Amino acid sequence: MRLHTIFSIAVLCTVPMAALADGNTHMTGGHTPSAEAARVYIANLADGDTVTSPVTVVFGLQGMGVAPAGVERDHTGHHHLLIDR
């Protein structure tokens, strides 16, 4: 199985909600501050690696913390992992 990974931190990839009919509507999940040097990486695999099932993917994170989707706390976010088999 060839593993292609696409990941992002939710605080960097949000859907703009400014076009709502009522500008006073409050939406959660917006941008939260992150350290300029923050980075996310996969620690145990490289792009194009071939793996067999089961596979363990180890995320690394520097300069931020991990929080569940919907939690709005400075310097936190969450990962997304998509696998193309």
mmCIF file of N, CA and C in Angstrom:
data_model
loop_
_atom_site.group_PDB
_atom_site.id
_atom_site.type_symbol
_atom_site.label_atom_id
_atom_site.label_comp_id
_atom_site.label_asym_id
_atom_site.label_seq_id
_atom_site.Cartn_x
_atom_site.Cartn_y
_atom_site.Cartn_z
ATOM 1 N N MET A 1 0.854 -1.167 0.000
ATOM 2 C CA MET A 1 0.000 0.000 0.000
ATOM 3 C C MET A 1 0.906 1.238 0.000
ATOM 4 N N ARG A 2 0.638 2.162 -0.892
ATOM 5 C CA ARG A 2 1.404 3.411 -0.954
ATOM 6 C C ARG A 2 0.676 4.446 -0.105
ATOM 7 N N LEU A 3 1.409 5.058 0.770
ATOM 8 C CA LEU A 3 0.806 5.997 1.715
ATOM 9 C C LEU A 3 1.101 7.424 1.281
ATOM 10 N N HIS A 4 0.051 8.168 1.044
ATOM 11 C CA HIS A 4 0.171 9.606 0.774
ATOM 12 C C HIS A 4 -0.516 10.316 1.928
ATOM 13 N N THR A 5 0.171 11.192 2.548
ATOM 14 C CA THR A 5 -0.439 11.875 3.686
ATOM 15 C C THR A 5 -0.657 13.338 3.383
ATOM 16 N N ILE A 6 -1.800 13.797 3.791
ATOM 17 C CA ILE A 6 -2.134 15.211 3.710
ATOM 18 C C ILE A 6 -2.632 15.587 5.089
ATOM 19 N N PHE A 7 -1.995 16.522 5.698
ATOM 20 C CA PHE A 7 -2.424 16.896 7.031
ATOM 21 C C PHE A 7 -2.368 18.400 7.196
ATOM 22 N N SER A 8 -3.111 18.863 8.121
ATOM 23 C CA SER A 8 -3.129 20.299 8.394
ATOM 24 C C SER A 8 -3.560 20.530 9.819
ATOM 25 N N ILE A 9 -3.285 21.689 10.294
ATOM 26 C CA ILE A 9 -3.752 22.101 11.614
ATOM 27 C C ILE A 9 -5.005 22.928 11.405
ATOM 28 N N ALA A 10 -6.036 22.591 12.108
ATOM 29 C CA ALA A 10 -7.338 23.209 11.869
ATOM 30 C C ALA A 10 -7.311 24.722 12.014
ATOM 31 N N VAL A 11 -6.484 25.237 12.883
ATOM 32 C CA VAL A 11 -6.464 26.691 13.055
ATOM 33 C C VAL A 11 -5.911 27.405 11.837
ATOM 34 N N LEU A 12 -5.244 26.676 10.962
ATOM 35 C CA LEU A 12 -4.708 27.275 9.742
ATOM 36 C C LEU A 12 -5.642 27.083 8.560
ATOM 37 N N CYS A 13 -6.599 26.185 8.692
ATOM 38 C CA CYS A 13 -7.505 25.856 7.585
ATOM 39 C C CYS A 13 -8.948 25.955 8.057
ATOM 40 N N THR A 14 -9.495 27.130 8.050
ATOM 41 C CA THR A 14 -10.883 27.320 8.460
ATOM 42 C C THR A 14 -11.700 27.854 7.309
ATOM 43 N N VAL A 15 -12.981 27.622 7.374
ATOM 44 C CA VAL A 15 -13.896 28.108 6.342
ATOM 45 C C VAL A 15 -14.403 29.482 6.753
ATOM 46 N N PRO A 16 -14.219 30.478 5.905
ATOM 47 C CA PRO A 16 -14.715 31.808 6.279
ATOM 48 C C PRO A 16 -16.234 31.819 6.407
ATOM 49 N N MET A 17 -16.718 32.450 7.446
ATOM 50 C CA MET A 17 -18.154 32.508 7.685
ATOM 51 C C MET A 17 -18.668 33.943 7.645
ATOM 52 N N ALA A 18 -17.920 34.843 7.055
ATOM 53 C CA ALA A 18 -18.288 36.256 7.048
ATOM 54 C C ALA A 18 -19.509 36.549 6.201
ATOM 55 N N ALA A 19 -19.886 35.640 5.320
ATOM 56 C CA ALA A 19 -20.994 35.896 4.400
ATOM 57 C C ALA A 19 -22.356 35.539 4.994
ATOM 58 N N LEU A 20 -22.406 35.282 6.285
ATOM 59 C CA LEU A 20 -23.689 34.958 6.905
ATOM 60 C C LEU A 20 -24.628 36.154 6.826
ATOM 61 N N ALA A 21 -25.903 35.879 6.727
ATOM 62 C CA ALA A 21 -26.892 36.951 6.582
ATOM 63 C C ALA A 21 -26.850 37.934 7.743
ATOM 64 N N ASP A 22 -26.688 37.436 8.949
ATOM 65 C CA ASP A 22 -26.647 38.302 10.126
ATOM 66 C C ASP A 22 -25.209 38.402 10.608
ATOM 67 N N GLY A 23 -24.602 39.546 10.485
ATOM 68 C CA GLY A 23 -23.212 39.736 10.867
ATOM 69 C C GLY A 23 -22.951 39.570 12.350
ATOM 70 N N ASN A 24 -23.992 39.483 13.173
ATOM 71 C CA ASN A 24 -23.815 39.327 14.615
ATOM 72 C C ASN A 24 -23.752 37.870 15.048
ATOM 73 N N THR A 25 -23.899 36.941 14.120
ATOM 74 C CA THR A 25 -23.874 35.517 14.455
ATOM 75 C C THR A 25 -22.467 35.103 14.862
ATOM 76 N N HIS A 26 -22.339 34.426 15.995
ATOM 77 C CA HIS A 26 -21.037 33.964 16.474
ATOM 78 C C HIS A 26 -20.849 32.503 16.073
ATOM 79 N N MET A 27 -19.748 32.217 15.418
ATOM 80 C CA MET A 27 -19.426 30.850 15.017
ATOM 81 C C MET A 27 -18.179 30.400 15.771
ATOM 82 N N THR A 28 -18.111 29.126 16.140
ATOM 83 C CA THR A 28 -16.916 28.593 16.783
ATOM 84 C C THR A 28 -16.007 27.987 15.727
ATOM 85 N N GLY A 29 -14.802 27.659 16.138
ATOM 86 C CA GLY A 29 -13.862 27.028 15.226
ATOM 87 C C GLY A 29 -13.106 28.013 14.358
ATOM 88 N N GLY A 30 -13.035 29.264 14.768
ATOM 89 C CA GLY A 30 -12.321 30.264 13.987
ATOM 90 C C GLY A 30 -10.824 30.198 14.226
ATOM 91 N N HIS A 31 -10.135 31.194 13.712
ATOM 92 C CA HIS A 31 -8.687 31.260 13.871
ATOM 93 C C HIS A 31 -8.317 31.476 15.329
ATOM 94 N N THR A 32 -7.258 30.813 15.755
ATOM 95 C CA THR A 32 -6.669 31.076 17.057
ATOM 96 C C THR A 32 -5.186 31.323 16.830
ATOM 97 N N PRO A 33 -4.550 32.130 17.662
ATOM 98 C CA PRO A 33 -3.137 32.434 17.463
ATOM 99 C C PRO A 33 -2.263 31.196 17.571
ATOM 100 N N SER A 34 -1.188 31.179 16.788
ATOM 101 C CA SER A 34 -0.194 30.113 16.884
ATOM 102 C C SER A 34 1.190 30.741 16.829
ATOM 103 N N ALA A 35 2.150 30.057 17.400
ATOM 104 C CA ALA A 35 3.521 30.542 17.376
ATOM 105 C C ALA A 35 4.025 30.561 15.938
ATOM 106 N N GLU A 36 4.814 31.568 15.594
ATOM 107 C CA GLU A 36 5.301 31.698 14.227
ATOM 108 C C GLU A 36 6.137 30.493 13.802
ATOM 109 N N ALA A 37 6.872 29.894 14.718
ATOM 110 C CA ALA A 37 7.739 28.765 14.392
ATOM 111 C C ALA A 37 7.052 27.411 14.586
ATOM 112 N N ALA A 38 5.742 27.390 14.826
ATOM 113 C CA ALA A 38 5.033 26.126 15.043
ATOM 114 C C ALA A 38 5.117 25.260 13.794
ATOM 115 N N ARG A 39 5.237 23.946 14.007
ATOM 116 C CA ARG A 39 5.269 23.034 12.863
ATOM 117 C C ARG A 39 4.705 21.677 13.263
ATOM 118 N N VAL A 40 4.128 21.007 12.282
ATOM 119 C CA VAL A 40 3.613 19.655 12.451
ATOM 120 C C VAL A 40 4.339 18.770 11.447
ATOM 121 N N TYR A 41 4.592 17.526 11.827
ATOM 122 C CA TYR A 41 5.319 16.623 10.941
ATOM 123 C C TYR A 41 4.949 15.182 11.270
ATOM 124 N N ILE A 42 5.254 14.287 10.345
ATOM 125 C CA ILE A 42 5.081 12.854 10.582
ATOM 126 C C ILE A 42 6.461 12.307 10.895
ATOM 127 N N ALA A 43 6.612 11.736 12.083
ATOM 128 C CA ALA A 43 7.923 11.374 12.605
ATOM 129 C C ALA A 43 8.480 10.067 12.054
ATOM 130 N N ASN A 44 7.638 9.136 11.661
ATOM 131 C CA ASN A 44 8.148 7.813 11.323
ATOM 132 C C ASN A 44 8.003 7.426 9.855
ATOM 133 N N LEU A 45 7.521 8.308 8.993
ATOM 134 C CA LEU A 45 7.359 7.997 7.571
ATOM 135 C C LEU A 45 7.817 9.181 6.737
ATOM 136 N N ALA A 46 8.252 8.879 5.515
ATOM 137 C CA ALA A 46 8.623 9.929 4.563
ATOM 138 C C ALA A 46 7.668 9.870 3.381
ATOM 139 N N ASP A 47 7.506 10.981 2.670
ATOM 140 C CA ASP A 47 6.644 11.033 1.498
ATOM 141 C C ASP A 47 7.063 9.952 0.507
ATOM 142 N N GLY A 48 6.108 9.165 0.056
ATOM 143 C CA GLY A 48 6.371 8.108 -0.913
ATOM 144 C C GLY A 48 6.726 6.761 -0.312
ATOM 145 N N ASP A 49 6.841 6.667 1.013
ATOM 146 C CA ASP A 49 7.132 5.377 1.639
ATOM 147 C C ASP A 49 6.052 4.364 1.286
ATOM 148 N N THR A 50 6.455 3.110 1.124
ATOM 149 C CA THR A 50 5.521 2.010 0.920
ATOM 150 C C THR A 50 5.426 1.244 2.232
ATOM 151 N N VAL A 51 4.204 1.026 2.702
ATOM 152 C CA VAL A 51 3.984 0.353 3.978
ATOM 153 C C VAL A 51 2.974 -0.767 3.789
ATOM 154 N N THR A 52 2.904 -1.653 4.762
ATOM 155 C CA THR A 52 1.893 -2.708 4.748
ATOM 156 C C THR A 52 0.979 -2.503 5.945
ATOM 157 N N SER A 53 -0.201 -3.062 5.851
ATOM 158 C CA SER A 53 -1.189 -2.935 6.907
ATOM 159 C C SER A 53 -0.921 -3.976 7.986
ATOM 160 N N PRO A 54 -1.095 -3.635 9.234
ATOM 161 C CA PRO A 54 -1.451 -2.330 9.780
ATOM 162 C C PRO A 54 -0.232 -1.408 9.810
ATOM 163 N N VAL A 55 -0.487 -0.128 9.796
ATOM 164 C CA VAL A 55 0.590 0.867 9.845
ATOM 165 C C VAL A 55 0.305 1.845 10.986
ATOM 166 N N THR A 56 1.352 2.254 11.647
ATOM 167 C CA THR A 56 1.241 3.253 12.707
ATOM 168 C C THR A 56 1.827 4.557 12.197
ATOM 169 N N VAL A 57 1.076 5.631 12.323
ATOM 170 C CA VAL A 57 1.534 6.956 11.918
ATOM 171 C C VAL A 57 1.769 7.766 13.187
ATOM 172 N N VAL A 58 2.977 8.290 13.325
ATOM 173 C CA VAL A 58 3.341 9.064 14.505
ATOM 174 C C VAL A 58 3.468 10.531 14.107
ATOM 175 N N PHE A 59 2.568 11.371 14.639
ATOM 176 C CA PHE A 59 2.623 12.806 14.397
ATOM 177 C C PHE A 59 3.583 13.451 15.389
ATOM 178 N N GLY A 60 4.282 14.462 14.924
ATOM 179 C CA GLY A 60 5.090 15.301 15.800
ATOM 180 C C GLY A 60 4.560 16.719 15.718
ATOM 181 N N LEU A 61 4.698 17.455 16.784
ATOM 182 C CA LEU A 61 4.192 18.818 16.829
ATOM 183 C C LEU A 61 5.138 19.649 17.676
ATOM 184 N N GLN A 62 5.508 20.809 17.158
ATOM 185 C CA GLN A 62 6.414 21.695 17.873
ATOM 186 C C GLN A 62 5.810 23.092 17.946
ATOM 187 N N GLY A 63 5.806 23.685 19.112
ATOM 188 C CA GLY A 63 5.353 25.058 19.274
ATOM 189 C C GLY A 63 3.855 25.231 19.428
ATOM 190 N N MET A 64 3.103 24.134 19.527
ATOM 191 C CA MET A 64 1.648 24.180 19.711
ATOM 192 C C MET A 64 1.216 22.988 20.540
ATOM 193 N N GLY A 65 -0.063 22.957 20.883
ATOM 194 C CA GLY A 65 -0.652 21.820 21.566
ATOM 195 C C GLY A 65 -1.779 21.251 20.729
ATOM 196 N N VAL A 66 -2.220 20.058 21.054
ATOM 197 C CA VAL A 66 -3.310 19.390 20.339
ATOM 198 C C VAL A 66 -4.581 19.511 21.171
ATOM 199 N N ALA A 67 -5.696 19.834 20.502
ATOM 200 C CA ALA A 67 -6.994 19.946 21.166
ATOM 201 C C ALA A 67 -8.058 19.386 20.231
ATOM 202 N N PRO A 68 -9.157 18.868 20.759
ATOM 203 C CA PRO A 68 -10.236 18.360 19.908
ATOM 204 C C PRO A 68 -10.816 19.464 19.024
ATOM 205 N N ALA A 69 -11.399 19.064 17.905
ATOM 206 C CA ALA A 69 -12.070 20.015 17.010
ATOM 207 C C ALA A 69 -13.111 20.791 17.800
ATOM 208 N N GLY A 70 -13.189 22.080 17.556
ATOM 209 C CA GLY A 70 -14.162 22.923 18.230
ATOM 210 C C GLY A 70 -13.637 23.623 19.466
ATOM 211 N N VAL A 71 -12.488 23.185 19.977
ATOM 212 C CA VAL A 71 -11.891 23.835 21.140
ATOM 213 C C VAL A 71 -11.132 25.063 20.658
ATOM 214 N N GLU A 72 -11.465 26.217 21.209
ATOM 215 C CA GLU A 72 -10.791 27.460 20.831
ATOM 216 C C GLU A 72 -9.858 27.880 21.952
ATOM 217 N N ARG A 73 -8.617 27.495 21.833
ATOM 218 C CA ARG A 73 -7.600 27.843 22.817
ATOM 219 C C ARG A 73 -6.348 28.247 22.042
ATOM 220 N N ASP A 74 -5.751 29.373 22.411
ATOM 221 C CA ASP A 74 -4.549 29.836 21.724
ATOM 222 C C ASP A 74 -3.488 28.740 21.680
ATOM 223 N N HIS A 75 -2.793 28.677 20.577
ATOM 224 C CA HIS A 75 -1.667 27.760 20.373
ATOM 225 C C HIS A 75 -2.079 26.292 20.408
ATOM 226 N N THR A 76 -3.305 25.985 19.961
ATOM 227 C CA THR A 76 -3.737 24.593 19.836
ATOM 228 C C THR A 76 -4.409 24.385 18.487
ATOM 229 N N GLY A 77 -4.508 23.148 18.082
ATOM 230 C CA GLY A 77 -5.189 22.759 16.856
ATOM 231 C C GLY A 77 -5.336 21.247 16.850
ATOM 232 N N HIS A 78 -5.757 20.683 15.735
ATOM 233 C CA HIS A 78 -5.847 19.231 15.630
ATOM 234 C C HIS A 78 -5.402 18.808 14.237
ATOM 235 N N HIS A 79 -5.110 17.523 14.084
ATOM 236 C CA HIS A 79 -4.579 16.975 12.835
ATOM 237 C C HIS A 79 -5.684 16.353 11.994
ATOM 238 N N HIS A 80 -5.449 16.311 10.688
ATOM 239 C CA HIS A 80 -6.258 15.535 9.755
ATOM 240 C C HIS A 80 -5.304 14.624 9.003
ATOM 241 N N LEU A 81 -5.669 13.365 8.836
ATOM 242 C CA LEU A 81 -4.843 12.410 8.099
ATOM 243 C C LEU A 81 -5.718 11.732 7.064
ATOM 244 N N LEU A 82 -5.345 11.842 5.801
ATOM 245 C CA LEU A 82 -6.050 11.176 4.705
ATOM 246 C C LEU A 82 -5.110 10.138 4.115
ATOM 247 N N ILE A 83 -5.619 8.934 3.891
ATOM 248 C CA ILE A 83 -4.793 7.855 3.349
ATOM 249 C C ILE A 83 -5.382 7.399 2.030
ATOM 250 N N ASP A 84 -4.559 7.367 1.006
ATOM 251 C CA ASP A 84 -4.939 6.900 -0.326
ATOM 252 C C ASP A 84 -4.307 5.530 -0.511
ATOM 253 N N ARG A 85 -5.134 4.483 -0.534
ATOM 254 C CA ARG A 85 -4.553 3.153 -0.645
ATOM 255 C C ARG A 85 -4.598 2.617 -2.032
#
